Coordinates of C-alpha atoms in Angstrom, one line a residue:
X8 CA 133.6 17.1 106.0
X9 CA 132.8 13.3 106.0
X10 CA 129.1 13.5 106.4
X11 CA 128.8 16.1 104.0
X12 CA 130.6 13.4 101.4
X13 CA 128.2 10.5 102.7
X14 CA 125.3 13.0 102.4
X15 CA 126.1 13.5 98.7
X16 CA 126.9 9.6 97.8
X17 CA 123.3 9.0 99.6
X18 CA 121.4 11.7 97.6
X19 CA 123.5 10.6 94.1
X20 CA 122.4 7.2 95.1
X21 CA 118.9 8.1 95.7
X22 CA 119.1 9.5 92.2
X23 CA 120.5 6.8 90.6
X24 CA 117.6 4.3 92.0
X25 CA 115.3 7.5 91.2
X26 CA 116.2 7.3 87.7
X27 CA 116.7 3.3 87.4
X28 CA 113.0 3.4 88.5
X29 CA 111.4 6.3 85.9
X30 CA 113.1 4.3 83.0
X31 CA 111.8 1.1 84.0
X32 CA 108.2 2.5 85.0
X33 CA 107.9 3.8 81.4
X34 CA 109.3 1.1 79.3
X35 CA 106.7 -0.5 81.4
X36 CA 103.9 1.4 80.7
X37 CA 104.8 1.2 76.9
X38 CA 105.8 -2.5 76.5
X39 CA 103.2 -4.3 79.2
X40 CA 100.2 -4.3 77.2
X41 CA 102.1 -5.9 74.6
X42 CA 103.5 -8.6 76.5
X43 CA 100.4 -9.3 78.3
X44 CA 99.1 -9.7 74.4
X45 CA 101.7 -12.0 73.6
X46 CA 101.1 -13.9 76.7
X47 CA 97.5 -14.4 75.8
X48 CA 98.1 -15.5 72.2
X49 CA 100.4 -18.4 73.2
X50 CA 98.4 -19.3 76.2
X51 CA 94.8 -19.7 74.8
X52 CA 95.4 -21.3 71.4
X53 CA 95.2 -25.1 71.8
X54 CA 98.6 -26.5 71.9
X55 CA 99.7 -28.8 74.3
X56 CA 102.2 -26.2 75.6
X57 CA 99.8 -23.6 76.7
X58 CA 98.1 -22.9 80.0
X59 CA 94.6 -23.2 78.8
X60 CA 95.2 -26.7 76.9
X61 CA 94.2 -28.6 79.8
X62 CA 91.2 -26.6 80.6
X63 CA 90.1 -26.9 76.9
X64 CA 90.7 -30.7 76.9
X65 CA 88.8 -31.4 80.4
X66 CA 86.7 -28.8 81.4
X67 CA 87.1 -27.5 84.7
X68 CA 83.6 -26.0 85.2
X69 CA 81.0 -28.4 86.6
X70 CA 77.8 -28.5 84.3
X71 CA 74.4 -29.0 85.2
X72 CA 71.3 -29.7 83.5
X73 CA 68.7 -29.2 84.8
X74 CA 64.6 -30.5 83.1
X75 CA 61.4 -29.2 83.5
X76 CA 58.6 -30.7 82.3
X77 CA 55.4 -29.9 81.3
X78 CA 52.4 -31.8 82.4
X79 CA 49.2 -32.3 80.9
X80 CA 46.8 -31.7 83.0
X81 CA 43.7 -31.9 80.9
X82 CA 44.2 -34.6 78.1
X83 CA 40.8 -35.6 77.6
X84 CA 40.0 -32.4 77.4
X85 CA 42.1 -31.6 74.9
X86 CA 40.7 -34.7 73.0
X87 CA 37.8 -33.1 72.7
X88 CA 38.7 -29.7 71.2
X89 CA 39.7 -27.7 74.6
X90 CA 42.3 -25.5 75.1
X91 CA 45.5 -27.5 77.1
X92 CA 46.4 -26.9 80.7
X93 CA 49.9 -27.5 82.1
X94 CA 52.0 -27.4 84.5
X95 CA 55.6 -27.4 85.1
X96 CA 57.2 -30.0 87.2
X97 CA 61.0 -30.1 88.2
X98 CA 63.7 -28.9 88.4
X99 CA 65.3 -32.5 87.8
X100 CA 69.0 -32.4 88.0
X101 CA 71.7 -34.1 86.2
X102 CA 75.5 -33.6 86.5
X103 CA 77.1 -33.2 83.3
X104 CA 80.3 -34.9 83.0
X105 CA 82.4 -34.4 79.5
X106 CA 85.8 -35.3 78.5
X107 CA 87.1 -35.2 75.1
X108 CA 89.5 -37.9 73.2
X109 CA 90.8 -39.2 70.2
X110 CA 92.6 -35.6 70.0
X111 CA 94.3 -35.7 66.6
X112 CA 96.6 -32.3 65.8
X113 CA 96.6 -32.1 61.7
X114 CA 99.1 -30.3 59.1
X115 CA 96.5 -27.5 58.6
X116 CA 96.7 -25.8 61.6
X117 CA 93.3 -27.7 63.2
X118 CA 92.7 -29.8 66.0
X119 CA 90.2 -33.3 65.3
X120 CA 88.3 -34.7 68.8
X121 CA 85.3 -36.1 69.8
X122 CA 83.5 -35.0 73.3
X123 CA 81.7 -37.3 75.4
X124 CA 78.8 -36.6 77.9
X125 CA 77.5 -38.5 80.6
X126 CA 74.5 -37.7 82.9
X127 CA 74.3 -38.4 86.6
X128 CA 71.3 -38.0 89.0
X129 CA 71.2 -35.4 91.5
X130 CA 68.4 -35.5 94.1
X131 CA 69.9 -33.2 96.3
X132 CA 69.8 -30.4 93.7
X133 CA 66.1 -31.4 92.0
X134 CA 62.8 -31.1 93.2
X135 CA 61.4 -34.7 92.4
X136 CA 62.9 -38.1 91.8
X137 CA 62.9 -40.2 88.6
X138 CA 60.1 -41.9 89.7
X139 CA 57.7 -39.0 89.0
X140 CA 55.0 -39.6 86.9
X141 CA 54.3 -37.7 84.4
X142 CA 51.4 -36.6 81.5
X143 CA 52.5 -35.8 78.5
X144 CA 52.0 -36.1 74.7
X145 CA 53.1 -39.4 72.9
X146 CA 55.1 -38.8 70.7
X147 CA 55.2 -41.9 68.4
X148 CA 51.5 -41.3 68.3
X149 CA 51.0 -37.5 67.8
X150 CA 54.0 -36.7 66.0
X151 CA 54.0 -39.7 62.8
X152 CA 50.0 -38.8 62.7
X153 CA 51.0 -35.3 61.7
X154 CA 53.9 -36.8 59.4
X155 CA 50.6 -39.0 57.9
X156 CA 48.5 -36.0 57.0
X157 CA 49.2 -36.0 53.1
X158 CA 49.0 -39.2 52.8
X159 CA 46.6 -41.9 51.1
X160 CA 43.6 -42.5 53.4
X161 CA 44.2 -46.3 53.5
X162 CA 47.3 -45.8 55.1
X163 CA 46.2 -44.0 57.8
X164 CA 43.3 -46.4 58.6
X165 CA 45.8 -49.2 58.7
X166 CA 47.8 -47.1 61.4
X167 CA 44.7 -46.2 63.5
X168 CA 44.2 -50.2 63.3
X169 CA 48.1 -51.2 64.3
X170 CA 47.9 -47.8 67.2
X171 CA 44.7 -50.0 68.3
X172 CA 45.9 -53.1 68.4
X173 CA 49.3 -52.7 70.2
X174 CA 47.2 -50.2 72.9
X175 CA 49.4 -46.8 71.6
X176 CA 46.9 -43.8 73.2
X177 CA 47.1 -40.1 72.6
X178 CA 48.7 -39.2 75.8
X179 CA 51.1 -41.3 78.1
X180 CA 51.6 -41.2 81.9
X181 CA 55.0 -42.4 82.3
X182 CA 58.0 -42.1 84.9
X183 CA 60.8 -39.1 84.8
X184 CA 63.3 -41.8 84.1
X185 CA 61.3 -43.6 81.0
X186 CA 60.9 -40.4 79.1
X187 CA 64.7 -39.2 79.4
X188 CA 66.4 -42.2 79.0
X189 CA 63.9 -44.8 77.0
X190 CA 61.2 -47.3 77.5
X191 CA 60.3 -50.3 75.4
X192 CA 57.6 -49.3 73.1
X193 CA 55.7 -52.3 70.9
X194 CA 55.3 -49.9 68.0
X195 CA 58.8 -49.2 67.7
X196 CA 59.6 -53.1 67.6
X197 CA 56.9 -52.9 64.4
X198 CA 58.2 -50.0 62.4
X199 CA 61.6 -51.5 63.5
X200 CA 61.1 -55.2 61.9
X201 CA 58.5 -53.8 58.5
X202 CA 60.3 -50.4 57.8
X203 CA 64.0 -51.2 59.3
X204 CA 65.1 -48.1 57.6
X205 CA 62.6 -45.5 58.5
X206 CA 63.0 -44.6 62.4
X207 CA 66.9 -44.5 63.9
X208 CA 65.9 -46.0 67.3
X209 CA 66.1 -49.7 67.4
X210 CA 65.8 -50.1 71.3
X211 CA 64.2 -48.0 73.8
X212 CA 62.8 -45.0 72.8
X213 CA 63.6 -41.8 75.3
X214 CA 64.2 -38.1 74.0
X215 CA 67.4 -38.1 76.0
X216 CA 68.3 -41.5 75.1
X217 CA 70.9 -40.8 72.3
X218 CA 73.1 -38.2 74.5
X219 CA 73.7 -40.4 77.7
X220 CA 77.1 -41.8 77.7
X221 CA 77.2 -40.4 73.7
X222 CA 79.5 -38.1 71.7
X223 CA 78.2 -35.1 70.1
X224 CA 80.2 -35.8 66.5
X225 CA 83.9 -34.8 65.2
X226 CA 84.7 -31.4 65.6
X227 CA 87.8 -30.0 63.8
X228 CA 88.3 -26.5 65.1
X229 CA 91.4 -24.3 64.4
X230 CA 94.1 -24.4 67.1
X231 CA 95.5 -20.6 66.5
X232 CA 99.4 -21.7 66.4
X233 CA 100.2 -20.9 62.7
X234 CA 97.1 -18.4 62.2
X235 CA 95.7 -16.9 65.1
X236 CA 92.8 -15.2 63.9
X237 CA 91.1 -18.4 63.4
X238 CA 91.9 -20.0 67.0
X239 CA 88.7 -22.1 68.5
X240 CA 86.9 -21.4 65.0
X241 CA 85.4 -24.7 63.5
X242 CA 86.5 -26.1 60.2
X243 CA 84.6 -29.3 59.8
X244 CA 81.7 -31.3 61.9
X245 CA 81.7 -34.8 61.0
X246 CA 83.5 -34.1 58.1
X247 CA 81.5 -31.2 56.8
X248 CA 82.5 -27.8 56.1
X249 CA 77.9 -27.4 55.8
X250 CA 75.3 -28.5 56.5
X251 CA 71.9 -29.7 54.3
X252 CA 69.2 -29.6 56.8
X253 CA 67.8 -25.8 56.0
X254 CA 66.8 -24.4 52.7
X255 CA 69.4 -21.8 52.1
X256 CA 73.5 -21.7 52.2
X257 CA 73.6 -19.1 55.3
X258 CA 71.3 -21.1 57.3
X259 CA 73.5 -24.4 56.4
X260 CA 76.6 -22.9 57.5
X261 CA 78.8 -24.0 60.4
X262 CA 80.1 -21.0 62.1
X263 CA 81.5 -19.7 65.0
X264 CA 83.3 -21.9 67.5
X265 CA 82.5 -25.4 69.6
X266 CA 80.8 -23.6 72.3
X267 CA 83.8 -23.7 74.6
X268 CA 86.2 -20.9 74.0
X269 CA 86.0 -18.1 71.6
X270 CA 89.1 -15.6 70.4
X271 CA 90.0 -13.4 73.1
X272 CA 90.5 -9.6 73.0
X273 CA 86.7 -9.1 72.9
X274 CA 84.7 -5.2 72.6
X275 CA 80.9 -4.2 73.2
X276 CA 81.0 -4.6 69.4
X277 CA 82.0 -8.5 69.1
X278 CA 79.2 -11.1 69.0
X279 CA 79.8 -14.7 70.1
X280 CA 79.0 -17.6 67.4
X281 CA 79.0 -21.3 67.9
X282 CA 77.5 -24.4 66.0
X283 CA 75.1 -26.3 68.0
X284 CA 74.7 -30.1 67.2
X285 CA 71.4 -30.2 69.1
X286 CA 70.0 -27.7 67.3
X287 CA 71.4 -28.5 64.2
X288 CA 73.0 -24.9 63.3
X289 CA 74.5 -22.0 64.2
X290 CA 73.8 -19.7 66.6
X291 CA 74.9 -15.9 67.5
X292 CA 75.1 -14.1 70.4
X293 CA 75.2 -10.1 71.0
X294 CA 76.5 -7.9 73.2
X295 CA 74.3 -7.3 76.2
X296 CA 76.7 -5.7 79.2
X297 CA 79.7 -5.4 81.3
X298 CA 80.1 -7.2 84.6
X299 CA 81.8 -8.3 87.0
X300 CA 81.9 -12.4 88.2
X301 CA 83.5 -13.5 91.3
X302 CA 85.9 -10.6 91.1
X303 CA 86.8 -11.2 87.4
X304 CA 85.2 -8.4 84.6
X305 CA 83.6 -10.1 82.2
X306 CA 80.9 -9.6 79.1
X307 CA 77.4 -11.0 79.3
X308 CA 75.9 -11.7 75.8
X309 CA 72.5 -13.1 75.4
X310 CA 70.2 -14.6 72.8
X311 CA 68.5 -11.8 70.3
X312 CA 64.9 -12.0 69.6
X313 CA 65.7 -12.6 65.9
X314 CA 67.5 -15.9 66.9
X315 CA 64.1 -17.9 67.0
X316 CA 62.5 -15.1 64.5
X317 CA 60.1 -16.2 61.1
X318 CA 61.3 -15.7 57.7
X319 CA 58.7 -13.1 57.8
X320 CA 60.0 -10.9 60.6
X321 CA 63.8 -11.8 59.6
X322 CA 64.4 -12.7 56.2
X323 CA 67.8 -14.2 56.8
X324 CA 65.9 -16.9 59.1
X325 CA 63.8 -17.9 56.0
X326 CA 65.7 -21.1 55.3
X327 CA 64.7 -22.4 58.5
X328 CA 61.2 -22.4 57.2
X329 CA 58.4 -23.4 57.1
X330 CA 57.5 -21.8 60.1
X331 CA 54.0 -21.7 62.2
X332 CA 55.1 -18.6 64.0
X333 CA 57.6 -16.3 64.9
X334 CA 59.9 -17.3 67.8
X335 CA 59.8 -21.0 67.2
X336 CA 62.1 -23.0 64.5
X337 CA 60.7 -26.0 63.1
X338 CA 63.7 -28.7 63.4
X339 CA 61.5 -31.7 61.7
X340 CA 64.2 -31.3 58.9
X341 CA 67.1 -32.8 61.2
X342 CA 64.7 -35.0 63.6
X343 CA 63.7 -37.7 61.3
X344 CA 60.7 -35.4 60.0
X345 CA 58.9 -35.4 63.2
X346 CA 56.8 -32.0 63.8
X347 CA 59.2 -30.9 66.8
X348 CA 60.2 -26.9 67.5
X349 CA 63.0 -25.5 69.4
X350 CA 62.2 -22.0 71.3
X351 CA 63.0 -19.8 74.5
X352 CA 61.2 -21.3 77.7
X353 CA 57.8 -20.7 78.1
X354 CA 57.8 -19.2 74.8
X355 CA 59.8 -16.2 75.6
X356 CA 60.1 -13.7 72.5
X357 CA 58.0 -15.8 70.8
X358 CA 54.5 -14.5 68.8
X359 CA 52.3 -14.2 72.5
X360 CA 49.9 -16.2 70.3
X361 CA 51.9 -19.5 71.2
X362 CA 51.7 -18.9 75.1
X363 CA 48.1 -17.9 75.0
X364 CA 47.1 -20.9 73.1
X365 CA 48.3 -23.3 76.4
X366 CA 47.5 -22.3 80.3
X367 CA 50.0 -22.9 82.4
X368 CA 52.5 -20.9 80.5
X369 CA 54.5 -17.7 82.1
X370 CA 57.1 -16.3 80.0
X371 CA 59.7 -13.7 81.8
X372 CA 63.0 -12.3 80.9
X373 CA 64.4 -13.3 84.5
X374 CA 63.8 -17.1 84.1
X375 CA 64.0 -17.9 80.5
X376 CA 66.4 -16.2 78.6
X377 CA 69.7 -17.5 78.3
X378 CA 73.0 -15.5 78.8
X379 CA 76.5 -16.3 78.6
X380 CA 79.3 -14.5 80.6
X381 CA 83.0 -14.5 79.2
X382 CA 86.4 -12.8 80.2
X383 CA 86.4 -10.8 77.4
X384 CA 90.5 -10.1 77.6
X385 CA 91.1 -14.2 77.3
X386 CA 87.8 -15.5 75.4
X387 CA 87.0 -17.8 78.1
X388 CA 83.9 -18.4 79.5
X389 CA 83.0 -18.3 83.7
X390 CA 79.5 -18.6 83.5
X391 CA 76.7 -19.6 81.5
X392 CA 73.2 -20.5 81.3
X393 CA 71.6 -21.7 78.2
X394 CA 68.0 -22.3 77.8
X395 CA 65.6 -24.4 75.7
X396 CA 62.8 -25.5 74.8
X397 CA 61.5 -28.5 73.0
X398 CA 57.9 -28.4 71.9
X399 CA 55.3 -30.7 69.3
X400 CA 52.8 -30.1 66.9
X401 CA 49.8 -31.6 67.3
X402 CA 46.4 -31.4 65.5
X403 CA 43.5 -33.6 64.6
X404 CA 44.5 -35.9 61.3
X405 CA 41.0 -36.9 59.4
X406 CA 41.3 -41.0 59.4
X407 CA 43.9 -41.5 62.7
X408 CA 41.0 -41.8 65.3
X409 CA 44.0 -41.4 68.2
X410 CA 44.0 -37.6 67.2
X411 CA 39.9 -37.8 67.8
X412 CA 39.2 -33.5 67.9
X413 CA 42.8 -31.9 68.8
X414 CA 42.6 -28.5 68.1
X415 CA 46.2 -27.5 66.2
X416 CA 48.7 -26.4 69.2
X417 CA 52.0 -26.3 69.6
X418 CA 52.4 -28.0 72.8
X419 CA 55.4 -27.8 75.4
X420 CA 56.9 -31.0 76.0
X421 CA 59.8 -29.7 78.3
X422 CA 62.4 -27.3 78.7
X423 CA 66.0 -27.5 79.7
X424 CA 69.0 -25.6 81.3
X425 CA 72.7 -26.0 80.4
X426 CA 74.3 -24.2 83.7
X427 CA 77.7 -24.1 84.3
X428 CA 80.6 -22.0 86.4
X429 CA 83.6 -21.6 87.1
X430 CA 85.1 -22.1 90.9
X431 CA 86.8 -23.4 93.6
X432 CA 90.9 -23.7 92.5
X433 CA 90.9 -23.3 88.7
X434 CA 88.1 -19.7 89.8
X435 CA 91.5 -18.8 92.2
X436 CA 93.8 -19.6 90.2
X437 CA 92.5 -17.8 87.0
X438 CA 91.5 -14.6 89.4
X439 CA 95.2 -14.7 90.1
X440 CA 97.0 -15.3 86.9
X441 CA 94.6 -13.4 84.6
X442 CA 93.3 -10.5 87.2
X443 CA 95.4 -9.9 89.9
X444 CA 98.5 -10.4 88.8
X445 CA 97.8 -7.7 85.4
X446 CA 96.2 -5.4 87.9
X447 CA 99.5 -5.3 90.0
X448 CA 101.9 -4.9 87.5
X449 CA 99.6 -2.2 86.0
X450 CA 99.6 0.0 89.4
X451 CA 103.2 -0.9 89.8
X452 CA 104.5 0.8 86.6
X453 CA 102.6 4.1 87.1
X454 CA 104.3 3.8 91.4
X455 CA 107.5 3.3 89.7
X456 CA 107.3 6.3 87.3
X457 CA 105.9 8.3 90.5
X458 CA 108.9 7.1 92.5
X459 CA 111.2 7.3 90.4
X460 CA 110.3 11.0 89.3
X461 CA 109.9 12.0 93.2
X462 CA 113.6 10.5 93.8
X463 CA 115.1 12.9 90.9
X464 CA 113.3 15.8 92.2
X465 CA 115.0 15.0 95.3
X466 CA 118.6 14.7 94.0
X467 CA 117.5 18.3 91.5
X468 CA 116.8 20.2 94.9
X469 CA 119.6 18.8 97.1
X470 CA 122.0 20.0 94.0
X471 CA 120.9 23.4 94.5
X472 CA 120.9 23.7 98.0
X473 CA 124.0 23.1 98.2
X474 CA 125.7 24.8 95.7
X475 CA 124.2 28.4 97.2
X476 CA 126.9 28.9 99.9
X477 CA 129.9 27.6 98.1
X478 CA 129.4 30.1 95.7
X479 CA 128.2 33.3 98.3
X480 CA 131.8 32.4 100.4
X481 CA 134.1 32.5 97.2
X482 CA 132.3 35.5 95.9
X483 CA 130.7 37.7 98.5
X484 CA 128.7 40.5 97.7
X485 CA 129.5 44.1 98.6
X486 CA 125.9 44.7 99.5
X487 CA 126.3 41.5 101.8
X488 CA 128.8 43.4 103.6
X489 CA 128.1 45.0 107.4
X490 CA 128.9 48.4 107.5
X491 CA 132.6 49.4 109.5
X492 CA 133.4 52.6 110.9
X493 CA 137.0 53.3 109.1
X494 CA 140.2 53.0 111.4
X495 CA 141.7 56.5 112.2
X496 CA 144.8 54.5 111.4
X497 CA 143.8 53.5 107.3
X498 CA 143.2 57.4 105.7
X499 CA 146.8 58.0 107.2
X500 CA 148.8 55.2 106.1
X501 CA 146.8 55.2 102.6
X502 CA 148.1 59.1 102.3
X503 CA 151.9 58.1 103.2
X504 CA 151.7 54.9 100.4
X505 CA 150.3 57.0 97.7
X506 CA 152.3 60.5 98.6
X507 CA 148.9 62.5 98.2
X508 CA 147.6 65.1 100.9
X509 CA 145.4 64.4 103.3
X510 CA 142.4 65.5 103.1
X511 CA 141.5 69.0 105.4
X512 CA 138.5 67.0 106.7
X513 CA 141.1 64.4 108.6

């Protein structure tokens, strides 16, 4: 009799935990997704309180970039009217360090800060040192004799004279290290001292020369805490809500993010927009596929061909104009008028006429086009590679005898590589927080429901088993019954009770 009670206290316990674990298992599977949501809006907006806030303020993920430059291999040559020959030289590596300060949280839900960047040396990583020597266009040269085309031809005899005099040539053969961070050039001392206002370097002159150890202007971005559907969105750069280097109001807007973090919660049908300083506008990203990074699913979106695009084959890029071809975007406007182009590598998706008009040049989707790969349930990027390239006008200009018989080309000068991604302890720790953890709790609700369900079953069948034989003792069946031959003894003492006759038979 006692097991038989213990039995039953086991299988109503069994039930109890059975049922404990259905309930929980589906208020679970309804509830979860909203709590993970919740979780995410309060932990990628930036506020000092949520988990992403130090990521956001020093970036985890180490950045590289990486230069490749292209050298002239013919230059007399292409003095004399010939078509140029380059070749590409590098990688040269620089680690990337940024850190952001004078964080300033304002009244209207936004966020002020300036980022700064400074480059280091790699050896390890490149293939050359920066005392490589180098052919390549001079700029000061070629690109204010193409700024002198329209103008009176006194002018430009007095520049041939000052190129002449202060021994300014064509093409320069200078070290890796002069061409990125600056050399002292005699002709910017002149235009320095006589036209103080007209060029913005006053020291050495370097195309990388403003970004070393430099900010890239005031961002005010939108933190998400009061509105959330503008978290990571920029309000202002440098105090402007637009810009005025482009000939339309689309192509003058700022939109899109920093380029850090975007809003999370993203589909196959989002695009990823950001406002690039460099570049001096706005870019947008599509959708290119699903993946998967170190374990972590992510989105990869990429550049589309209408990014670089003409007026002409996209008419919403017509504001960029005036453009030579399609694929390249004249940025003379925001570089102090100088004939200078942004593109893809190599002239990738650019009119084939560019590539063709220089050897040395192999465009391919593998090595030049740039891609970014983000977590599309947080907004946060794990790997990215953004490409560039940076190219110059140059052409013969009747009265500059330095230009002597250039044929018009838009020559490479180099091209660069943004690369960064995430690892080591924040990789882990985000695979754990953000992947592992969701993934667990999202088998562990359906095992609970499964449980849970399995347990009741159990108690159900248990109920039923064992009420059977109670009721087949208390209420047996006739048809249950063995059949008994009748005592000799029963027809007789029936027959004296009730007073009847027995029967002849007897």
């Amino acid at each position: 009799m006692g097991s038989r009670v213990r039995a039953r206290w086991a299988v109503a316990a069994l039930g109890g935990a059975g049922l404990l674990g259905a309930v929980l298992g589906a208020v679970m599977i309804v509830s979860l997704p909203s709590i993970i949501r919740q979780q995410v809006y309060k932990n990628v907006r930036i506020d000092p309180s949520s988990l992403s806030f130090g990521m956001w303020k020093e970036i985890p993920v180490p950045f590289y970039l990486s230069i490749y430059f292209f050298d002239v291999i013919n230059p007399k040559e292409i003095l004399q009217g010939k078509k140029p020959e380059v070749q590409e030289r590098g990688p040269y590596v620089y680690r990337e360090l940024r850190h952001k300060s004078n964080i300033t949280f304002n009244d209207n839900d936004t966020v002020s800060f300036l980022e700064y960047r400074s480059f280091q040396f790699q050896p390890d990583k490149s293939r050359g040192s920066e005392s490589d020597y180098i052919v390549m266009p001079n700029i000061l040269v070629l690109g204010a004799s193409v700024m002198m085309e329209n103008k009176p031809m006194a002018l430009k005899l007095l520049m041939t004279l000052a190129f002449s005099t202060l021994g300014e040539r064509a093409f320069m053969n200078r070290t890796v290290g002069d061409i990125m961070w600056g050399y002292e050039d005699p002709l910017v001392h002149v235009i320095n001292k006589y036209f103080p206002s007209m060029f913005p370097v006053k020291g050495k002159f370097g195309l990388f020369a403003g970004l070393n150890n430099s900010d890239s202007g005031l961002f005010t971005v939108f933190t998400g805490v009061k509105d959330f559907s503008r978290v990571h969105l920029v309000d202002k750069w440098n105090g402007l809500s637009k810009v005025n280097f482009w000939h339309s109001d689309q192509c003058n807007m700022i939109n899109g993010t920093s380029g850090q973090m975007w809003a999370p919660f993203m589909t196959p049908e989002s695009s990823l927009e950001f406002y690039s300083p460099e570049a001096c506008r706005s870019m947008k990203l599509i959708y290119q596929e699903e993946g998967m990074f170190e374990g972590i699913p992510i989105f990869r979106f990429k550049a589309p061909k209408t990014l670089f695009a003409s007026g002409t084959d996209y008419p919403p890029n017509e504001g960029f104009c005036p453009c030579l071809r399609s694929g390249i975007q004249n940025i003379s406007t925001c570089r102090f008028n100088a004939p200078l182009f942004l593109s893809h590598p190599h002239f990738y998706n650019a009119d084939p006429v560019l590539a063709e008009a220089v050897l040395g040049l192999h465009p391919n989707e593998t090595e030049h086009s740039l891609f970014l790969d983000i977590h599309p349930l947080t907004g946060i990027p794990m790997n990215c590679s953004v490409k560039l390239q940076l190219s110059l006008y140059i052409k013969s200009i009747k009265g500059i005898g330095q230009t002597a018989q250039i044929e018009p080309v838009v020559l490479p000068l180099l091209w660069f590589e943004e690369r960064g991604a995430m690892e080591g302890e924040p990789l882990r720790a985000f695979y754990i927080q953000l992947v592992l953890l969701p993934k667990v709790l999202h088998y562990a609700q359906y095992i609970l429901l499964a449980l849970g369900c399995v347990l009741l079953l159990i108690l159900v069948v248990y109920q039923i088993r064992s009420q059977g034989p109670e009721d087949t003792k208390s209420q047996p069946s006739p048809a249950a019954q063995p059949d008994r031959l009748p005592s000799p003894f029963t027809p007789l003492l029936q027959e004296s009770l009730s007073g009847q006759p027995t029967s002849p038979k007897a």
